[in-house]
Backbone as JSON, one array per atom type, in Angstrom:
{
  "sequence": "MYIRCKNLSVGYNGASVTGKLNFEVNVGDYLCIVGMNGAGKSTLMRTLLSLQEPIGGEILFGETLERFEIGYLPQQSEHQKDFPATVWEVVLSGTLGKRRGLFYNRQQKDLAMEKLQELGIAELKGKSYRSLSGGQQQRVLLARALCATQKILLLDEPATGLDPHAMQQLYRILDELHKKGITVIMITHDLNAISHATHVLHLDARKPFFGTRESYYQSRQWKLFREWEQGEVSAC",
  "N": [[-14.62, -27.22, -6.22], [-13.15, -24.56, -7.97], [-10.98, -23.95, -9.94], [-8.29, -25.91, -10.75], [-5.04, -26.15, -11.15], [-2.44, -28.25, -12.61], [0.72, -29.09, -12.6], [1.45, -26.89, -14.22], [2.65, -24.62, -16.66], [3.51, -21.25, -17.53], [4.12, -18.78, -20.01], [6.04, -17.35, -22.83], [6.38, -17.86, -26.56], [6.97, -20.3, -26.29], [8.72, -20.41, -23.97], [8.91, -21.06, -20.32], [8.07, -19.01, -17.77], [7.57, -19.37, -15.42], [7.86, -22.05, -14.16], [6.85, -25.1, -12.97], [3.68, -25.34, -11.84], [1.38, -26.29, -9.05], [-1.56, -25.74, -7.88], [-4.93, -25.1, -6.54], [-8.18, -23.3, -6.51], [-10.72, -22.77, -4.65], [-14.39, -22.6, -3.9], [-15.19, -19.7, -1.9], [-12.55, -19.21, -1.37], [-9.72, -16.8, -0.98], [-7.3, -15.75, -2.53], [-3.82, -14.53, -2.74], [-1.49, -13.66, -5.2], [1.82, -13.54, -5.66], [5.28, -12.26, -5.78], [8.52, -11.63, -7.29], [9.33, -8.98, -9.77], [8.81, -9.77, -13.14], [8.22, -12.41, -12.84], [5.97, -13.68, -13.71], [3.26, -13.24, -12.99], [1.15, -11.76, -14.11], [1.11, -13.07, -16.54], [0.13, -15.57, -15.91], [-2.33, -14.8, -15.0], [-3.5, -13.89, -17.42], [-3.41, -16.62, -18.64], [-5.14, -18.26, -17.06], [-7.59, -16.84, -17.83], [-7.83, -17.79, -20.25], [-6.69, -16.16, -22.47], [-4.31, -16.62, -23.37], [-2.22, -19.37, -24.36], [-1.2, -22.01, -22.26], [2.1, -23.11, -21.77], [2.62, -25.69, -20.8], [1.36, -28.52, -18.99], [-1.83, -28.3, -17.38], [-5.16, -26.9, -16.95], [-7.92, -26.87, -14.86], [-11.19, -26.77, -14.93], [-14.18, -26.28, -12.46], [-17.21, -27.96, -12.28], [-19.16, -26.3, -11.56], [-18.49, -23.92, -12.43], [-18.54, -21.58, -15.08], [-16.44, -20.42, -17.84], [-17.2, -17.76, -18.6], [-18.42, -16.88, -16.29], [-16.16, -15.47, -14.72], [-15.33, -12.49, -13.26], [-13.2, -9.96, -14.24], [-10.67, -7.63, -13.23], [-8.35, -5.75, -14.89], [-5.1, -4.51, -14.85], [-4.88, -0.91, -15.07], [-4.0, 1.17, -17.86], [-2.56, 4.56, -18.53], [-3.88, 5.38, -20.64], [-6.29, 3.91, -20.71], [-7.46, 5.04, -18.29], [-8.27, 7.66, -19.01], [-10.59, 7.19, -20.34], [-13.24, 7.85, -22.6], [-16.22, 8.01, -21.58], [-19.24, 7.47, -19.6], [-19.8, 6.65, -16.28], [-21.9, 5.0, -15.91], [-22.25, 3.61, -18.72], [-19.59, 2.44, -18.8], [-19.99, 0.66, -16.37], [-22.35, -0.83, -17.17], [-21.39, -2.18, -19.65], [-20.19, -4.26, -18.45], [-22.18, -6.21, -18.57], [-22.31, -7.49, -20.8], [-21.87, -9.83, -21.65], [-24.32, -11.16, -20.97], [-25.96, -10.09, -22.93], [-28.46, -10.59, -25.38], [-29.56, -9.29, -27.64], [-29.44, -6.15, -29.77], [-29.53, -4.24, -27.89], [-29.25, -3.15, -24.47], [-31.23, -5.14, -22.07], [-33.81, -4.73, -19.63], [-33.16, -6.42, -17.31], [-30.29, -6.4, -17.43], [-29.77, -3.76, -17.09], [-30.79, -3.36, -14.65], [-29.31, -4.86, -13.14], [-26.57, -3.56, -13.38], [-27.37, -1.18, -12.28], [-27.77, -2.24, -9.41], [-25.05, -3.18, -8.93], [-23.64, -0.82, -8.94], [-24.95, 0.44, -6.51], [-24.35, -1.38, -4.66], [-21.68, -0.8, -4.29], [-21.45, 1.57, -3.42], [-21.71, 3.75, -4.95], [-23.6, 4.85, -6.86], [-24.39, 7.74, -6.93], [-22.37, 8.66, -8.92], [-23.07, 7.74, -11.38], [-23.78, 9.31, -13.81], [-21.59, 10.82, -14.15], [-18.43, 11.52, -15.95], [-16.15, 9.01, -16.64], [-13.44, 9.56, -16.76], [-12.92, 11.57, -15.32], [-12.69, 10.93, -12.83], [-11.64, 10.61, -9.59], [-8.69, 7.97, -8.62], [-9.36, 5.88, -6.88], [-12.2, 6.08, -7.16], [-12.57, 5.37, -9.94], [-11.47, 2.67, -9.67], [-13.39, 1.35, -8.17], [-15.56, 1.72, -9.94], [-14.76, -0.14, -12.01], [-14.6, -2.21, -10.64], [-17.41, -2.87, -10.11], [-18.09, -3.04, -12.69], [-16.79, -5.59, -13.17], [-18.25, -7.22, -11.35], [-20.66, -7.21, -12.51], [-20.39, -9.27, -14.11], [-20.17, -11.5, -13.06], [-21.16, -13.57, -9.95], [-19.43, -15.09, -8.82], [-16.62, -15.43, -8.93], [-13.78, -13.48, -8.76], [-11.12, -11.98, -10.49], [-8.45, -9.93, -10.18], [-5.84, -7.82, -11.18], [-3.3, -6.14, -9.77], [-4.93, -4.43, -8.28], [-4.4, -2.16, -6.44], [-2.76, -0.19, -7.41], [-1.36, 2.72, -7.71], [-3.08, 3.95, -6.13], [-3.97, 6.08, -3.29], [-3.29, 5.58, -0.01], [-5.59, 5.79, 1.63], [-7.72, 5.04, -0.11], [-6.57, 2.73, -1.1], [-7.14, 1.33, 1.3], [-9.81, 1.36, 1.49], [-10.7, 0.1, -0.87], [-9.71, -2.64, -0.11], [-11.37, -3.18, 1.91], [-13.77, -3.19, 0.61], [-13.27, -5.75, -0.89], [-12.95, -7.33, 1.14], [-15.8, -7.5, 2.03], [-17.05, -8.26, -0.23], [-16.26, -10.91, -0.38], [-17.07, -11.96, 2.15], [-19.35, -12.2, 1.43], [-19.46, -14.41, -0.3], [-18.05, -14.29, -2.74], [-15.45, -15.5, -4.35], [-11.96, -14.54, -4.49], [-9.14, -13.82, -6.33], [-6.21, -12.31, -6.47], [-3.55, -10.43, -7.86], [-0.91, -8.95, -6.41], [1.59, -6.54, -5.1], [1.57, -5.53, -2.66], [2.41, -5.66, 0.69], [0.5, -5.61, 2.78], [-1.9, -6.46, 1.69], [-1.72, -9.14, 1.93], [-2.7, -10.03, 4.34], [-5.22, -10.09, 4.09], [-5.88, -12.33, 2.7], [-6.93, -15.86, 2.61], [-5.18, -17.88, 1.18], [-2.11, -18.27, -0.18], [-0.13, -17.78, -3.38], [3.0, -18.01, -4.42], [5.07, -17.1, -6.93], [7.84, -18.41, -8.1], [10.33, -19.58, -10.06], [12.14, -21.53, -9.34], [11.53, -22.2, -6.92], [8.48, -22.49, -6.4], [5.62, -21.56, -4.2], [2.69, -22.63, -2.59], [-0.01, -22.15, -0.45], [-1.52, -22.0, 2.62], [-2.29, -18.89, 4.05], [-1.18, -18.48, 6.76], [1.04, -20.64, 6.64], [2.33, -19.66, 4.62], [3.44, -17.19, 5.87], [5.36, -18.45, 7.52], [7.09, -19.33, 5.77], [10.3, -19.32, 3.88], [10.29, -17.99, 1.23], [8.33, -16.1, 1.92], [10.17, -14.32, 3.63], [12.13, -13.43, 2.06], [10.49, -12.29, 0.05], [9.43, -10.21, 1.56], [11.69, -8.89, 2.22], [12.54, -7.95, -0.29], [10.53, -6.32, -1.33], [10.29, -4.34, 0.99], [13.03, -3.23, 0.52], [12.72, -2.31, -2.26], [10.88, -0.23, -1.93], [12.51, 1.34, 0.25], [14.31, 2.05, -1.71], [13.06, 3.77, -3.4]],
  "CA": [[-13.52, -26.68, -6.75], [-13.51, -23.7, -9.05], [-9.89, -24.09, -10.67], [-7.12, -26.55, -10.46], [-3.69, -26.23, -12.03], [-1.53, -29.3, -12.54], [2.03, -28.92, -13.4], [1.17, -25.53, -15.09], [3.84, -23.62, -16.77], [3.23, -20.35, -18.48], [5.29, -18.11, -20.55], [6.01, -16.83, -24.23], [7.17, -18.62, -27.38], [7.6, -21.83, -25.81], [9.76, -20.45, -23.05], [8.13, -20.84, -19.34], [8.66, -17.9, -16.89], [7.17, -19.71, -13.73], [8.19, -23.28, -13.95], [5.49, -26.01, -12.9], [2.73, -24.77, -10.92], [0.35, -27.01, -8.84], [-2.52, -25.07, -6.95], [-6.4, -25.07, -6.75], [-8.89, -22.36, -6.12], [-11.97, -23.46, -4.22], [-15.3, -21.74, -3.47], [-14.68, -18.94, -0.91], [-11.12, -18.85, -1.08], [-9.3, -15.28, -1.02], [-5.78, -16.04, -3.17], [-3.15, -13.86, -3.06], [-0.59, -14.07, -6.22], [2.77, -12.71, -5.23], [6.27, -12.74, -6.58], [9.16, -10.71, -7.97], [9.23, -8.49, -11.04], [9.1, -10.93, -14.2], [7.8, -13.94, -12.18], [4.93, -14.42, -14.74], [2.13, -13.07, -12.3], [0.11, -11.16, -14.98], [1.06, -13.88, -17.66], [-0.52, -16.51, -15.27], [-3.79, -14.39, -14.87], [-3.94, -14.02, -18.64], [-3.58, -17.82, -19.29], [-6.23, -18.67, -16.44], [-8.75, -16.39, -18.46], [-7.75, -18.25, -21.78], [-6.17, -15.12, -23.41], [-3.02, -17.24, -24.04], [-2.2, -20.72, -24.13], [-0.27, -22.52, -21.3], [3.26, -23.57, -21.98], [2.68, -26.89, -20.58], [0.47, -28.62, -17.64], [-3.4, -28.26, -17.56], [-6.18, -25.88, -15.99], [-9.19, -27.63, -15.03], [-12.25, -25.7, -14.23], [-14.93, -27.18, -11.86], [-18.42, -28.12, -12.95], [-19.94, -25.3, -11.38], [-17.66, -22.52, -13.0], [-18.21, -21.31, -16.54], [-15.43, -19.5, -17.91], [-17.77, -16.43, -18.75], [-18.63, -16.35, -14.91], [-15.1, -15.13, -14.19], [-15.07, -11.17, -13.32], [-11.94, -9.62, -14.46], [-10.39, -6.49, -13.15], [-7.26, -5.63, -15.21], [-4.4, -3.22, -14.53], [-5.23, 0.35, -15.9], [-2.9, 1.98, -18.29], [-2.95, 5.62, -18.27], [-4.66, 5.81, -21.84], [-7.6, 3.66, -20.18], [-7.81, 6.15, -17.13], [-8.89, 8.81, -19.74], [-11.56, 6.71, -21.18], [-14.41, 8.91, -22.65], [-17.53, 7.22, -21.19], [-19.77, 7.94, -18.41], [-19.8, 5.75, -15.15], [-23.08, 4.06, -16.31], [-21.62, 3.17, -19.7], [-18.6, 1.34, -18.15], [-20.59, -0.56, -15.47], [-23.17, -1.64, -17.78], [-20.72, -3.09, -20.4], [-19.86, -5.57, -17.85], [-23.17, -7.2, -18.78], [-22.42, -7.91, -22.23], [-21.84, -11.28, -21.76], [-25.71, -11.72, -20.88], [-26.97, -9.47, -23.75], [-28.85, -11.45, -26.44], [-29.75, -8.51, -28.87], [-28.71, -4.99, -30.11], [-29.58, -3.26, -26.92], [-29.37, -3.78, -23.16], [-32.41, -5.11, -21.66], [-33.95, -4.37, -18.04], [-32.51, -7.06, -16.43], [-29.12, -6.05, -17.53], [-29.64, -2.18, -16.61], [-31.16, -3.55, -12.93], [-27.92, -5.48, -12.55], [-25.54, -2.6, -13.35], [-27.5, -0.34, -11.04], [-27.63, -2.96, -8.23], [-23.84, -3.11, -8.34], [-23.5, 0.74, -8.43], [-25.52, 0.86, -5.3], [-23.64, -2.08, -3.64], [-20.39, -0.56, -4.02], [-21.76, 2.92, -3.03], [-21.12, 4.91, -6.26], [-24.89, 5.23, -7.69], [-24.39, 9.07, -7.71], [-21.51, 8.72, -9.81], [-23.74, 7.2, -12.7], [-23.75, 10.31, -15.07], [-20.34, 11.64, -14.39], [-17.45, 10.88, -16.96], [-14.96, 8.01, -15.98], [-11.97, 10.2, -16.58], [-13.25, 12.84, -14.25], [-13.07, 10.64, -11.23], [-10.49, 9.98, -8.71], [-8.32, 6.62, -8.98], [-10.34, 4.95, -6.07], [-13.48, 5.95, -7.82], [-12.32, 4.35, -11.05], [-11.26, 1.18, -9.18], [-14.93, 1.11, -7.77], [-16.5, 1.46, -11.1], [-14.37, -1.32, -12.75], [-15.09, -3.39, -9.54], [-18.73, -2.81, -10.36], [-18.39, -3.71, -13.87], [-16.6, -6.83, -13.03], [-19.11, -7.83, -10.63], [-21.78, -7.4, -13.5], [-20.21, -10.52, -15.13], [-20.24, -12.91, -12.0], [-21.49, -13.81, -8.66], [-18.79, -16.43, -8.39], [-14.89, -15.49, -8.59], [-13.16, -12.11, -9.43], [-9.72, -11.91, -10.89], [-7.87, -8.74, -10.04], [-4.46, -7.56, -11.42], [-2.5, -5.17, -8.98], [-5.87, -3.3, -8.21], [-4.35, -0.95, -5.52], [-1.76, 0.16, -8.09], [-1.63, 4.18, -7.82], [-4.03, 4.51, -5.15], [-3.63, 6.76, -2.1], [-3.29, 4.9, 1.1], [-7.19, 5.72, 2.13], [-8.37, 4.48, -1.2], [-6.52, 1.37, -0.91], [-8.08, 0.53, 2.44], [-11.38, 1.26, 0.93], [-10.6, -1.05, -1.81], [-9.5, -4.0, 0.54], [-12.41, -3.23, 2.85], [-14.71, -3.82, -0.3], [-13.21, -6.75, -1.23], [-13.45, -8.33, 2.39], [-16.96, -7.65, 2.2], [-17.59, -9.07, -1.14], [-15.55, -12.32, 0.06], [-17.76, -12.48, 3.09], [-20.67, -12.62, 0.77], [-19.33, -15.65, -1.16], [-17.26, -14.02, -3.95], [-14.0, -15.94, -4.41], [-11.16, -13.63, -4.8], [-7.71, -14.22, -6.94], [-5.49, -10.99, -6.71], [-1.98, -10.17, -7.99], [-0.42, -7.86, -5.67], [2.97, -6.33, -4.72], [1.37, -4.72, -1.32], [2.75, -6.68, 1.71], [-0.44, -5.74, 3.68], [-2.91, -7.31, 1.4], [-1.61, -10.6, 2.05], [-3.12, -10.1, 5.56], [-6.59, -10.47, 3.67], [-6.01, -13.59, 2.04], [-7.03, -17.47, 2.98], [-4.16, -18.74, 0.76], [-1.02, -17.4, -1.12], [0.54, -18.43, -4.67], [4.35, -17.24, -4.28], [5.69, -17.33, -8.13], [9.35, -18.54, -8.13], [10.67, -20.26, -11.19], [12.74, -22.45, -8.99], [10.86, -22.85, -5.87], [7.35, -21.75, -5.9], [4.85, -21.65, -2.94], [1.21, -22.51, -2.67], [-0.47, -22.78, 0.63], [-2.29, -21.05, 3.47], [-1.61, -17.45, 4.6], [-0.51, -18.78, 7.83], [2.06, -21.18, 6.33], [3.34, -18.77, 4.08], [4.02, -16.23, 6.77], [6.51, -19.07, 7.92], [8.19, -19.61, 4.71], [11.4, -18.56, 3.15], [9.51, -17.18, 0.42], [7.89, -14.81, 2.4], [11.09, -13.8, 4.19], [12.75, -13.19, 0.78], [9.7, -11.25, -0.46], [9.2, -9.13, 2.22], [12.86, -8.04, 2.08], [12.65, -7.47, -1.45], [9.5, -5.11, -1.4], [10.85, -3.26, 1.69], [14.28, -2.78, -0.44], [12.06, -1.55, -3.36], [10.1, 0.93, -1.07], [13.23, 2.34, 0.76], [15.17, 2.54, -2.56], [12.5, 4.67, -4.26]],
  "C": [[-13.88, -25.81, -7.87], [-12.51, -24.06, -10.26], [-8.71, -24.79, -10.2], [-6.1, -26.73, -11.46], [-2.6, -27.47, -11.64], [-0.42, -29.24, -13.44], [1.88, -27.82, -14.45], [2.1, -24.98, -15.31], [3.37, -22.56, -17.86], [4.14, -19.23, -18.86], [4.93, -17.54, -21.95], [6.85, -17.39, -25.03], [8.09, -19.71, -26.86], [8.49, -21.62, -24.48], [8.61, -20.15, -21.59], [9.02, -19.94, -18.59], [8.33, -18.41, -15.43], [7.61, -21.18, -13.15], [7.02, -24.08, -13.57], [4.88, -25.59, -11.69], [1.57, -25.78, -10.39], [-0.24, -26.21, -7.67], [-4.01, -24.98, -7.45], [-6.97, -23.8, -6.1], [-10.24, -22.81, -5.69], [-12.93, -22.17, -4.05], [-14.98, -20.97, -2.18], [-13.59, -18.73, -0.58], [-10.63, -17.42, -1.45], [-7.71, -15.63, -1.4], [-5.13, -14.81, -3.51], [-1.91, -14.31, -4.21], [0.4, -13.11, -6.02], [4.15, -13.15, -5.9], [7.17, -11.49, -6.96], [8.82, -10.12, -9.08], [9.47, -9.85, -12.16], [8.76, -12.45, -13.75], [6.81, -14.6, -12.79], [3.75, -14.04, -13.84], [0.8, -12.88, -13.5], [0.06, -12.18, -16.26], [0.29, -15.09, -17.06], [-2.06, -16.2, -15.3], [-4.39, -14.52, -16.38], [-4.34, -15.51, -19.37], [-4.84, -18.62, -18.36], [-7.73, -18.12, -17.22], [-8.65, -16.62, -19.91], [-7.47, -17.33, -22.84], [-4.82, -15.66, -23.78], [-3.07, -18.74, -23.51], [-1.15, -21.22, -23.08], [0.85, -23.16, -22.04], [3.26, -25.33, -21.88], [1.78, -27.39, -18.9], [-1.04, -28.5, -18.43], [-3.83, -27.48, -16.44], [-7.28, -26.63, -16.23], [-10.14, -26.66, -14.43], [-13.51, -26.75, -13.71], [-16.23, -27.19, -12.68], [-19.32, -26.88, -12.74], [-19.6, -23.84, -11.62], [-17.7, -22.5, -14.59], [-17.17, -20.28, -16.68], [-15.95, -18.09, -18.07], [-18.04, -15.83, -17.56], [-17.36, -15.83, -14.16], [-15.08, -13.37, -14.47], [-13.75, -10.83, -13.27], [-11.6, -8.16, -14.36], [-9.01, -6.44, -13.87], [-6.44, -4.55, -14.62], [-4.65, -2.1, -15.49], [-4.04, 0.99, -16.41], [-3.46, 3.43, -18.36], [-3.88, 6.2, -19.55], [-6.23, 5.34, -21.21], [-8.32, 4.62, -18.98], [-8.37, 7.15, -17.87], [-10.09, 8.3, -20.89], [-12.84, 7.7, -21.38], [-15.38, 8.11, -22.58], [-18.0, 7.69, -19.98], [-19.63, 6.59, -17.45], [-20.81, 4.68, -15.91], [-22.88, 3.1, -17.52], [-20.55, 2.22, -19.59], [-19.06, 0.3, -17.57], [-21.67, -1.37, -16.22], [-22.62, -2.46, -19.02], [-20.08, -4.43, -19.8], [-21.04, -6.88, -17.83], [-23.13, -7.6, -20.14], [-22.54, -9.32, -22.67], [-23.33, -12.1, -21.6], [-26.53, -10.86, -21.94], [-27.18, -10.44, -24.97], [-29.36, -10.56, -27.82], [-28.93, -7.49, -28.83], [-28.61, -4.15, -28.99], [-29.66, -3.84, -25.58], [-30.89, -3.76, -22.7], [-32.64, -4.5, -20.17], [-33.28, -4.86, -17.07], [-30.94, -6.57, -16.53], [-28.9, -4.34, -16.96], [-29.88, -2.51, -15.08], [-29.77, -3.86, -12.46], [-27.05, -4.41, -12.43], [-25.91, -1.42, -12.25], [-27.5, -0.88, -9.42], [-26.06, -2.91, -7.93], [-23.18, -1.81, -8.03], [-24.12, 1.04, -7.14], [-24.45, -0.03, -4.27], [-22.41, -1.47, -3.31], [-20.26, 1.01, -3.75], [-21.34, 4.35, -4.0], [-22.4, 5.12, -7.02], [-24.8, 6.73, -7.95], [-23.48, 9.35, -8.57], [-22.08, 8.56, -11.12], [-23.53, 8.0, -13.63], [-22.66, 10.98, -15.05], [-19.58, 10.83, -15.5], [-16.43, 10.11, -16.05], [-14.02, 8.77, -15.76], [-11.87, 11.14, -15.66], [-12.95, 12.05, -12.67], [-11.59, 10.28, -10.83], [-9.9, 8.43, -8.96], [-9.06, 5.71, -8.04], [-11.67, 4.92, -6.62], [-13.45, 5.22, -8.92], [-12.26, 2.99, -10.67], [-12.8, 0.74, -8.92], [-15.59, 0.7, -8.9], [-15.95, 0.2, -11.82], [-14.57, -2.51, -11.9], [-16.55, -3.73, -10.33], [-18.91, -3.48, -11.6], [-17.96, -5.11, -13.78], [-17.41, -7.78, -12.4], [-20.44, -8.15, -11.68], [-21.82, -8.96, -14.28], [-19.97, -11.55, -14.19], [-20.67, -12.68, -10.51], [-20.69, -14.83, -7.95], [-17.32, -15.96, -8.08], [-14.76, -14.06, -9.49], [-11.57, -12.43, -9.37], [-9.26, -10.5, -10.87], [-6.24, -8.71, -10.15], [-3.95, -6.39, -11.24], [-3.5, -3.95, -8.89], [-5.67, -2.09, -7.52], [-3.05, -0.12, -6.36], [-2.02, 1.56, -8.11], [-2.74, 4.81, -6.97], [-3.41, 5.05, -3.82], [-3.71, 5.62, -0.94], [-5.03, 4.6, 1.49], [-7.94, 4.8, 1.02], [-7.91, 3.07, -1.33], [-7.05, 0.77, 0.05], [-9.15, 0.56, 1.85], [-11.31, 0.12, 0.01], [-10.56, -2.59, -1.03], [-10.82, -4.18, 1.42], [-13.5, -3.85, 1.71], [-14.76, -5.09, -0.52], [-13.33, -7.86, -0.26], [-14.84, -8.54, 2.41], [-17.7, -8.56, 1.03], [-17.13, -10.53, -0.95], [-16.53, -12.77, 1.0], [-19.07, -12.87, 2.41], [-20.84, -13.67, -0.2], [-18.74, -15.36, -2.5], [-15.81, -14.68, -3.62], [-13.19, -15.08, -5.09], [-9.79, -14.1, -5.27], [-7.49, -12.55, -7.15], [-4.27, -11.0, -6.93], [-1.94, -8.91, -7.23], [1.17, -7.62, -5.11], [2.61, -5.71, -3.12], [1.51, -5.9, -0.22], [1.26, -6.73, 2.64], [-1.66, -6.18, 2.95], [-2.87, -8.87, 1.45], [-2.37, -11.12, 3.26], [-4.92, -10.35, 5.4], [-6.86, -11.65, 3.27], [-6.23, -14.87, 2.95], [-5.5, -18.19, 2.6], [-3.04, -17.7, -0.17], [-0.26, -18.4, -1.99], [1.76, -17.58, -4.68], [4.94, -17.74, -5.78], [7.1, -17.38, -8.02], [9.83, -19.7, -9.25], [11.38, -21.31, -10.47], [12.17, -23.21, -7.88], [9.61, -22.11, -5.43], [6.57, -22.16, -4.7], [3.5, -21.54, -3.1], [0.64, -23.02, -1.28], [-1.2, -21.79, 1.5], [-1.51, -19.69, 3.83], [-0.55, -17.69, 5.62], [0.99, -19.59, 7.66], [2.79, -20.44, 5.64], [4.09, -17.6, 4.76], [5.48, -17.2, 7.48], [7.54, -19.47, 7.15], [9.21, -19.01, 4.5], [10.86, -17.72, 2.09], [9.13, -15.88, 0.75], [8.86, -13.83, 3.05], [11.52, -12.88, 3.06], [11.66, -12.18, -0.02], [9.35, -9.86, 0.09], [10.42, -8.2, 2.38], [13.06, -7.44, 0.7], [11.58, -6.31, -1.72], [9.72, -4.18, -0.44], [12.03, -2.47, 1.21], [13.52, -2.01, -1.4], [11.54, -0.15, -2.68], [11.22, 1.92, -0.65], [14.32, 3.03, -0.44], [14.53, 3.93, -3.49], [12.33, 6.2, -3.72]]
}
């Protein structure tokens, strides 16, 4: 077990937006977190990362997972997409948790290069981050997150703003990482992303759902979520 949440409530100023959540993430899981706007998905992610305190309940971490071993890929703001740094500098910064002095050591540099090569972007090493396409930027941020962990990745809407080709590339990369043993937790609005998951957590203050992907496809929450998402698309 990596993470177990028992009667967990998350929100702000003492007010819960999720109701009580009971779910767990085990080694080798691929969990998609879904729900309507305002259901508390990003708030849950920040709480799992200890960036804010839960309203109630508890989060238990397994003995084999330290909190610094969680790789995080947040949503990007427009300001962050224009970050003035090279690809190498961005990826290398993912090793900061392993740094013991003022300068990066050989081990950290080797790790950063390994992740660039693993994601097929080593040739972008010297390029400016802000000059890259959206898909390339997401690969760079994913390489950065992988420098922090070989165990678990948390991704907050990683496909937002990507064109269909870049989105499929991202999902293919995540599938490959998952096959190599990386546990994935991903917030998503993309209905197609759920087909890659082993488990789904659907946030709903009245009736949340947690279970396998197959059982989610049979649930009332899936029917409502699918209708809502398709309605949002047709309304755009």
